[in-house]
PDB file of C-alpha atoms in Angstrom:
ATOM      1  CA  MET A  19       8.315 -26.034   5.587  1.00 39.00           C
ATOM      2  CA  SER A  20       5.103 -24.741   7.111  1.00 47.00           C
ATOM      3  CA  ASP A  21       2.015 -24.574   4.922  1.00 60.00           C
ATOM      4  CA  THR A  22       0.960 -21.117   6.093  1.00 84.00           C
ATOM      5  CA  VAL A  23       3.026 -18.007   6.705  1.00 93.00           C
ATOM      6  CA  LYS A  24       2.532 -16.642  10.210  1.00 97.00           C
ATOM      7  CA  VAL A  25       2.903 -12.882  10.674  1.00 98.00           C
ATOM      8  CA  LEU A  26       3.218 -11.154  14.050  1.00 98.00           C
ATOM      9  CA  VAL A  27       1.516  -7.746  13.982  1.00 98.00           C
ATOM     10  CA  PHE A  28       1.858  -5.076  16.648  1.00 98.00           C
ATOM     11  CA  ALA A  29       1.963  -1.331  17.248  1.00 98.00           C
ATOM     12  CA  GLY A  30       4.861   0.551  18.784  1.00 97.00           C
ATOM     13  CA  SER A  31       2.445   2.306  21.110  1.00 95.00           C
ATOM     14  CA  ALA A  32       0.862   1.315  24.406  1.00 91.00           C
ATOM     15  CA  ARG A  33      -1.804   4.045  24.290  1.00 91.00           C
ATOM     16  CA  LYS A  34      -5.341   2.644  24.454  1.00 90.00           C
ATOM     17  CA  ASP A  35      -6.724   4.668  21.552  1.00 90.00           C
ATOM     18  CA  SER A  36      -3.534   4.683  19.509  1.00 96.00           C
ATOM     19  CA  TRP A  37      -3.927   5.328  15.787  1.00 96.00           C
ATOM     20  CA  ASN A  38      -1.083   2.912  15.226  1.00 97.00           C
ATOM     21  CA  LYS A  39      -2.997   0.171  17.028  1.00 97.00           C
ATOM     22  CA  LYS A  40      -5.862   0.857  14.638  1.00 97.00           C
ATOM     23  CA  LEU A  41      -3.484   0.698  11.669  1.00 98.00           C
ATOM     24  CA  ALA A  42      -2.027  -2.584  12.969  1.00 98.00           C
ATOM     25  CA  ALA A  43      -5.545  -4.014  13.231  1.00 98.00           C
ATOM     26  CA  VAL A  44      -6.268  -3.001   9.632  1.00 98.00           C
ATOM     27  CA  ALA A  45      -3.023  -4.697   8.555  1.00 98.00           C
ATOM     28  CA  ALA A  46      -3.944  -7.887  10.418  1.00 98.00           C
ATOM     29  CA  GLN A  47      -7.294  -8.004   8.633  1.00 97.00           C
ATOM     30  CA  ALA A  48      -5.581  -7.407   5.292  1.00 97.00           C
ATOM     31  CA  LEU A  49      -3.166 -10.266   5.993  1.00 97.00           C
ATOM     32  CA  GLU A  50      -6.070 -12.605   6.684  1.00 95.00           C
ATOM     33  CA  ARG A  51      -7.461 -11.705   3.254  1.00 94.00           C
ATOM     34  CA  HIS A  52      -4.165 -13.002   1.859  1.00 94.00           C
ATOM     35  CA  ARG A  53      -4.958 -16.313   3.585  1.00 92.00           C
ATOM     36  CA  VAL A  54      -2.074 -16.194   6.029  1.00 94.00           C
ATOM     37  CA  THR A  55      -2.152 -16.356   9.807  1.00 96.00           C
ATOM     38  CA  ALA A  56      -1.922 -12.932  11.445  1.00 98.00           C
ATOM     39  CA  THR A  57      -1.354 -12.674  15.204  1.00 98.00           C
ATOM     40  CA  LEU A  58      -2.249  -9.200  16.461  1.00 98.00           C
ATOM     41  CA  VAL A  59      -0.773  -8.432  19.884  1.00 98.00           C
ATOM     42  CA  ASP A  60      -0.914  -5.435  22.221  1.00 98.00           C
ATOM     43  CA  LEU A  61       2.334  -4.350  23.875  1.00 97.00           C
ATOM     44  CA  ASN A  62       0.317  -3.442  26.968  1.00 96.00           C
ATOM     45  CA  ASN A  63       0.341  -7.198  27.591  1.00 97.00           C
ATOM     46  CA  TYR A  64       4.134  -7.325  27.325  1.00 97.00           C
ATOM     47  CA  THR A  65       5.382  -4.649  29.695  1.00 96.00           C
ATOM     48  CA  ALA A  66       8.847  -4.704  31.231  1.00 97.00           C
ATOM     49  CA  PRO A  67      11.097  -2.386  33.230  1.00 97.00           C
ATOM     50  CA  VAL A  68      13.549  -0.227  31.306  1.00 97.00           C
ATOM     51  CA  TYR A  69      16.452  -2.470  30.330  1.00 98.00           C
ATOM     52  CA  HIS A  70      19.268  -2.409  32.864  1.00 97.00           C
ATOM     53  CA  GLY A  71      22.186  -4.835  32.926  1.00 96.00           C
ATOM     54  CA  ASP A  72      22.035  -5.158  36.709  1.00 98.00           C
ATOM     55  CA  LEU A  73      18.340  -6.087  36.572  1.00 97.00           C
ATOM     56  CA  GLU A  74      19.117  -8.756  34.008  1.00 97.00           C
ATOM     57  CA  ALA A  75      22.004 -10.097  36.077  1.00 96.00           C
ATOM     58  CA  GLU A  76      19.810 -10.317  39.184  1.00 97.00           C
ATOM     59  CA  ASN A  77      16.526 -11.515  37.708  1.00 96.00           C
ATOM     60  CA  GLY A  78      17.135 -12.582  34.122  1.00 96.00           C
ATOM     61  CA  VAL A  79      14.914 -11.600  31.197  1.00 97.00           C
ATOM     62  CA  PRO A  80      11.360 -10.762  32.393  1.00 98.00           C
ATOM     63  CA  GLU A  81       8.700 -13.395  31.710  1.00 98.00           C
ATOM     64  CA  THR A  82       6.798 -10.977  29.486  1.00 98.00           C
ATOM     65  CA  MET A  83       9.844 -10.506  27.291  1.00 98.00           C
ATOM     66  CA  GLN A  84      10.462 -14.241  27.178  1.00 97.00           C
ATOM     67  CA  ALA A  85       6.863 -14.643  26.020  1.00 98.00           C
ATOM     68  CA  PHE A  86       7.362 -12.045  23.294  1.00 98.00           C
ATOM     69  CA  LYS A  87      10.561 -13.744  22.173  1.00 97.00           C
ATOM     70  CA  THR A  88       8.567 -16.958  21.825  1.00 97.00           C
ATOM     71  CA  LEU A  89       6.141 -15.103  19.553  1.00 98.00           C
ATOM     72  CA  LEU A  90       9.058 -13.913  17.436  1.00 98.00           C
ATOM     73  CA  PHE A  91      10.515 -17.418  17.189  1.00 97.00           C
ATOM     74  CA  THR A  92       7.172 -18.948  16.208  1.00 97.00           C
ATOM     75  CA  HIS A  93       6.274 -16.423  13.488  1.00 97.00           C
ATOM     76  CA  ASP A  94       7.779 -16.062  10.037  1.00 96.00           C
ATOM     77  CA  ALA A  95       7.538 -12.285   9.699  1.00 97.00           C
ATOM     78  CA  MET A  96       6.594  -9.046  11.472  1.00 98.00           C
ATOM     79  CA  MET A  97       4.448  -6.035  10.646  1.00 98.00           C
ATOM     80  CA  ILE A  98       4.932  -3.028  12.917  1.00 98.00           C
ATOM     81  CA  ALA A  99       2.876   0.171  12.983  1.00 98.00           C
ATOM     82  CA  SER A 100       4.641   2.811  15.015  1.00 97.00           C
ATOM     83  CA  PRO A 101       4.352   6.450  15.968  1.00 96.00           C
ATOM     84  CA  GLU A 102       7.387   8.684  15.963  1.00 95.00           C
ATOM     85  CA  TYR A 103       8.656  10.330  19.131  1.00 92.00           C
ATOM     86  CA  ASN A 104      10.519  13.519  18.228  1.00 91.00           C
ATOM     87  CA  GLY A 105      11.183  11.950  14.850  1.00 90.00           C
ATOM     88  CA  CYS A 106      12.630   8.830  16.469  1.00 94.00           C
ATOM     89  CA  VAL A 107      11.595   5.319  17.495  1.00 97.00           C
ATOM     90  CA  PRO A 108       9.305   5.272  20.564  1.00 96.00           C
ATOM     91  CA  PRO A 109      10.813   4.135  23.893  1.00 96.00           C
ATOM     92  CA  VAL A 110       8.446   1.166  24.216  1.00 97.00           C
ATOM     93  CA  LEU A 111       9.928  -0.371  21.056  1.00 98.00           C
ATOM     94  CA  ASN A 112      13.524   0.363  22.001  1.00 97.00           C
ATOM     95  CA  ASN A 113      12.952  -1.336  25.353  1.00 98.00           C
ATOM     96  CA  LEU A 114      11.255  -4.323  23.724  1.00 98.00           C
ATOM     97  CA  PHE A 115      14.174  -4.789  21.349  1.00 98.00           C
ATOM     98  CA  ALA A 116      16.713  -4.369  24.144  1.00 98.00           C
ATOM     99  CA  TRP A 117      15.180  -7.165  26.220  1.00 98.00           C
ATOM    100  CA  CYS A 118      14.273  -9.497  23.362  1.00 98.00           C
ATOM    101  CA  SER A 119      17.742  -9.309  21.838  1.00 98.00           C
ATOM    102  CA  ARG A 120      19.361 -10.694  24.991  1.00 97.00           C
ATOM    103  CA  ALA A 121      20.799 -14.204  24.668  1.00 95.00           C
ATOM    104  CA  GLU A 122      19.401 -16.879  26.950  1.00 93.00           C
ATOM    105  CA  GLY A 123      20.832 -20.350  27.402  1.00 90.00           C
ATOM    106  CA  GLU A 124      22.608 -21.485  24.254  1.00 91.00           C
ATOM    107  CA  GLU A 125      20.834 -19.097  21.873  1.00 92.00           C
ATOM    108  CA  ALA A 126      22.777 -16.332  20.158  1.00 95.00           C
ATOM    109  CA  ALA A 127      22.094 -12.674  20.845  1.00 95.00           C
ATOM    110  CA  SER A 128      19.228 -11.328  18.709  1.00 97.00           C
ATOM    111  CA  ALA A 129      18.395 -14.880  17.587  1.00 97.00           C
ATOM    112  CA  ALA A 130      14.656 -14.138  17.678  1.00 97.00           C
ATOM    113  CA  PHE A 131      15.121 -11.467  14.999  1.00 98.00           C
ATOM    114  CA  SER A 132      17.611 -13.299  12.794  1.00 96.00           C
ATOM    115  CA  ALA A 133      16.542 -13.394   9.111  1.00 95.00           C
ATOM    116  CA  LYS A 134      13.025 -12.309  10.124  1.00 97.00           C
ATOM    117  CA  PRO A 135      11.323 -10.294   7.362  1.00 97.00           C
ATOM    118  CA  PHE A 136       9.551  -7.162   8.568  1.00 98.00           C
ATOM    119  CA  ALA A 137       7.329  -4.453   7.100  1.00 98.00           C
ATOM    120  CA  LEU A 138       6.874  -1.003   8.588  1.00 98.00           C
ATOM    121  CA  MET A 139       3.944   1.362   8.905  1.00 98.00           C
ATOM    122  CA  ALA A 140       3.396   4.657  10.697  1.00 97.00           C
ATOM    123  CA  ALA A 141       0.385   6.758  11.615  1.00 96.00           C
ATOM    124  CA  SER A 142       0.599  10.331  12.830  1.00 95.00           C
ATOM    125  CA  PRO A 143      -1.579  13.448  13.091  1.00 93.00           C
ATOM    126  CA  SER A 144       1.160  15.331  11.254  1.00 91.00           C
ATOM    127  CA  ARG A 145       1.218  15.803   7.493  1.00 90.00           C
ATOM    128  CA  ARG A 146       4.374  13.658   7.284  1.00 88.00           C
ATOM    129  CA  GLY A 147       2.573  10.630   8.683  1.00 88.00           C
ATOM    130  CA  GLY A 148       5.492   9.480  10.852  1.00 92.00           C
ATOM    131  CA  VAL A 149       7.836   8.998   7.916  1.00 95.00           C
ATOM    132  CA  ARG A 150      10.912  10.327   9.794  1.00 95.00           C
ATOM    133  CA  MET A 151      10.784   7.339  12.125  1.00 96.00           C
ATOM    134  CA  ILE A 152      10.695   4.701   9.369  1.00 97.00           C
ATOM    135  CA  PRO A 153      14.414   4.652   8.385  1.00 97.00           C
ATOM    136  CA  ARG A 154      15.490   4.756  12.029  1.00 97.00           C
ATOM    137  CA  LEU A 155      13.329   1.788  12.974  1.00 98.00           C
ATOM    138  CA  ARG A 156      14.474  -0.041   9.850  1.00 98.00           C
ATOM    139  CA  ASP A 157      18.115   0.478  10.840  1.00 98.00           C
ATOM    140  CA  ILE A 158      17.536  -0.825  14.379  1.00 98.00           C
ATOM    141  CA  LEU A 159      15.840  -3.987  13.145  1.00 98.00           C
ATOM    142  CA  ALA A 160      18.546  -4.527  10.525  1.00 97.00           C
ATOM    143  CA  GLU A 161      21.191  -4.320  13.258  1.00 97.00           C
ATOM    144  CA  LEU A 162      19.288  -7.085  15.059  1.00 98.00           C
ATOM    145  CA  GLY A 163      19.519  -9.256  11.949  1.00 97.00           C
ATOM    146  CA  ALA A 164      15.982  -8.819  10.615  1.00 98.00           C
ATOM    147  CA  VAL A 165      15.325  -8.310   6.892  1.00 97.00           C
ATOM    148  CA  ALA A 166      13.534  -5.189   5.662  1.00 98.00           C
ATOM    149  CA  THR A 167      10.706  -5.403   3.152  1.00 97.00           C
ATOM    150  CA  PRO A 168      10.973  -2.629   0.547  1.00 97.00           C
ATOM    151  CA  GLY A 169       8.515   0.214   0.964  1.00 97.00           C
ATOM    152  CA  PHE A 170       6.314   1.288   3.846  1.00 97.00           C
ATOM    153  CA  VAL A 171       2.893   2.705   4.673  1.00 97.00           C
ATOM    154  CA  THR A 172       2.430   6.117   6.265  1.00 96.00           C
ATOM    155  CA  LEU A 173      -0.840   7.587   7.436  1.00 96.00           C
ATOM    156  CA  PRO A 174      -0.819  11.395   7.787  1.00 95.00           C
ATOM    157  CA  HIS A 175      -3.629  13.215   9.562  1.00 96.00           C
ATOM    158  CA  ALA A 176      -4.446   9.934  11.281  1.00 95.00           C
ATOM    159  CA  GLU A 177      -7.232  11.482  13.333  1.00 94.00           C
ATOM    160  CA  LYS A 178      -9.246  11.736  10.104  1.00 95.00           C
ATOM    161  CA  ALA A 179      -8.126   8.468   8.507  1.00 95.00           C
ATOM    162  CA  PHE A 180     -10.451   5.922  10.123  1.00 96.00           C
ATOM    163  CA  ALA A 181     -14.179   5.285   9.946  1.00 96.00           C
ATOM    164  CA  ALA A 182     -16.146   4.708  13.147  1.00 94.00           C
ATOM    165  CA  ASP A 183     -15.709   0.941  12.773  1.00 95.00           C
ATOM    166  CA  GLY A 184     -11.900   1.252  12.529  1.00 94.00           C
ATOM    167  CA  THR A 185     -11.609   0.718   8.784  1.00 95.00           C
ATOM    168  CA  LEU A 186      -9.378   2.920   6.664  1.00 96.00           C
ATOM    169  CA  LEU A 187     -11.131   5.556   4.588  1.00 96.00           C
ATOM    170  CA  SER A 188      -8.440   5.911   1.934  1.00 95.00           C
ATOM    171  CA  GLU A 189      -8.588   3.375  -0.888  1.00 96.00           C
ATOM    172  CA  GLN A 190      -5.113   4.448  -2.002  1.00 96.00           C
ATOM    173  CA  THR A 191      -3.659   3.671   1.434  1.00 96.00           C
ATOM    174  CA  LEU A 192      -5.328   0.260   1.359  1.00 96.00           C
ATOM    175  CA  LYS A 193      -3.744  -0.426  -2.041  1.00 97.00           C
ATOM    176  CA  THR A 194      -0.339   0.635  -0.704  1.00 97.00           C
ATOM    177  CA  LEU A 195      -0.824  -1.632   2.307  1.00 98.00           C
ATOM    178  CA  ASP A 196      -1.785  -4.541   0.059  1.00 97.00           C
ATOM    179  CA  GLY A 197       1.370  -4.055  -1.995  1.00 97.00           C
ATOM    180  CA  LEU A 198       3.519  -3.981   1.144  1.00 98.00           C
ATOM    181  CA  ILE A 199       1.925  -7.199   2.387  1.00 98.00           C
ATOM    182  CA  THR A 200       2.493  -8.902  -0.969  1.00 97.00           C
ATOM    183  CA  ARG A 201       6.205  -8.065  -0.826  1.00 97.00           C
ATOM    184  CA  LEU A 202       6.470  -9.162   2.824  1.00 97.00           C
ATOM    185  CA  LEU A 203       4.872 -12.531   2.114  1.00 97.00           C
ATOM    186  CA  TYR A 204       7.123 -13.059  -0.905  1.00 95.00           C
ATOM    187  CA  GLN A 205      10.163 -12.427   1.289  1.00 95.00           C
ATOM    188  CA  ALA A 206       8.905 -14.672   4.077  1.00 94.00           C
ATOM    189  CA  THR A 207       8.190 -17.528   1.662  1.00 92.00           C
ATOM    190  CA  TYR A 208      11.537 -17.149  -0.115  1.00 83.00           C
ATOM    191  CA  LEU A 209      13.530 -17.085   3.132  1.00 81.00           C
ATOM    192  CA  GLU A 210      11.645 -20.070   4.531  1.00 74.00           C
ATOM    193  CA  GLN A 211      12.318 -22.069   1.361  1.00 70.00           C
ATOM    194  CA  PHE A 212      15.985 -21.024   1.418  1.00 56.00           C
ATOM    195  CA  GLN A 213      16.411 -22.089   5.050  1.00 62.00           C
ATOM    196  CA  PHE A 214      14.561 -25.345   4.406  1.00 51.00           C
ATOM    197  CA  THR A 215      16.830 -26.116   1.448  1.00 52.00           C
ATOM    198  CA  ARG A 216      19.968 -25.442   3.480  1.00 48.00           C
ATOM    199  CA  LYS A 217      18.795 -27.831   6.193  1.00 53.00           C
ATOM    200  CA  GLN A 218      18.423 -30.584   3.573  1.00 47.00           C
ATOM    201  CA  GLU A 219      21.968 -30.151   2.258  1.00 52.00           C
TER     202      GLU A 219
END
């Protein structure tokens, strides 16, 4: 077993000044306070064409998506902060999942997501805070074989939620985030121990 849990953190938005990127950064800092390794990545560095079976047949999985799959394989858990698009999961995430779930070589389909704990967050200028997207994203990840952490963090009126230095203004939201992280790390540690034990049998 590894000594330190590694958590991959990213936002489901490519926009430069995305509130969800800011929320992901806050989550990464909070994870570090829990003395785990947090890897914060920007999906702008992992772009790919819209998934198309003919493109895959001709060129294989894009290098950027292979690189992201490597991140998934080498981390124990995920934290995702995502906006909602018409109440649904944003296209950039759907495309990421489509490419990264493709089997390569001898690996099984969706192997990079298999038994991977994940925690969800959402930031939105609306009063709902992106909450309509949460169950839909949870369902997609569950279909890929990932394991949902109970609860979530939503950030309504996100345009007013951050200080100039990017920190969250709401102490209550920070407490909710801390609770979500605690549950995620418990899941990640339990699943790692379970898998380690099975390998020894």
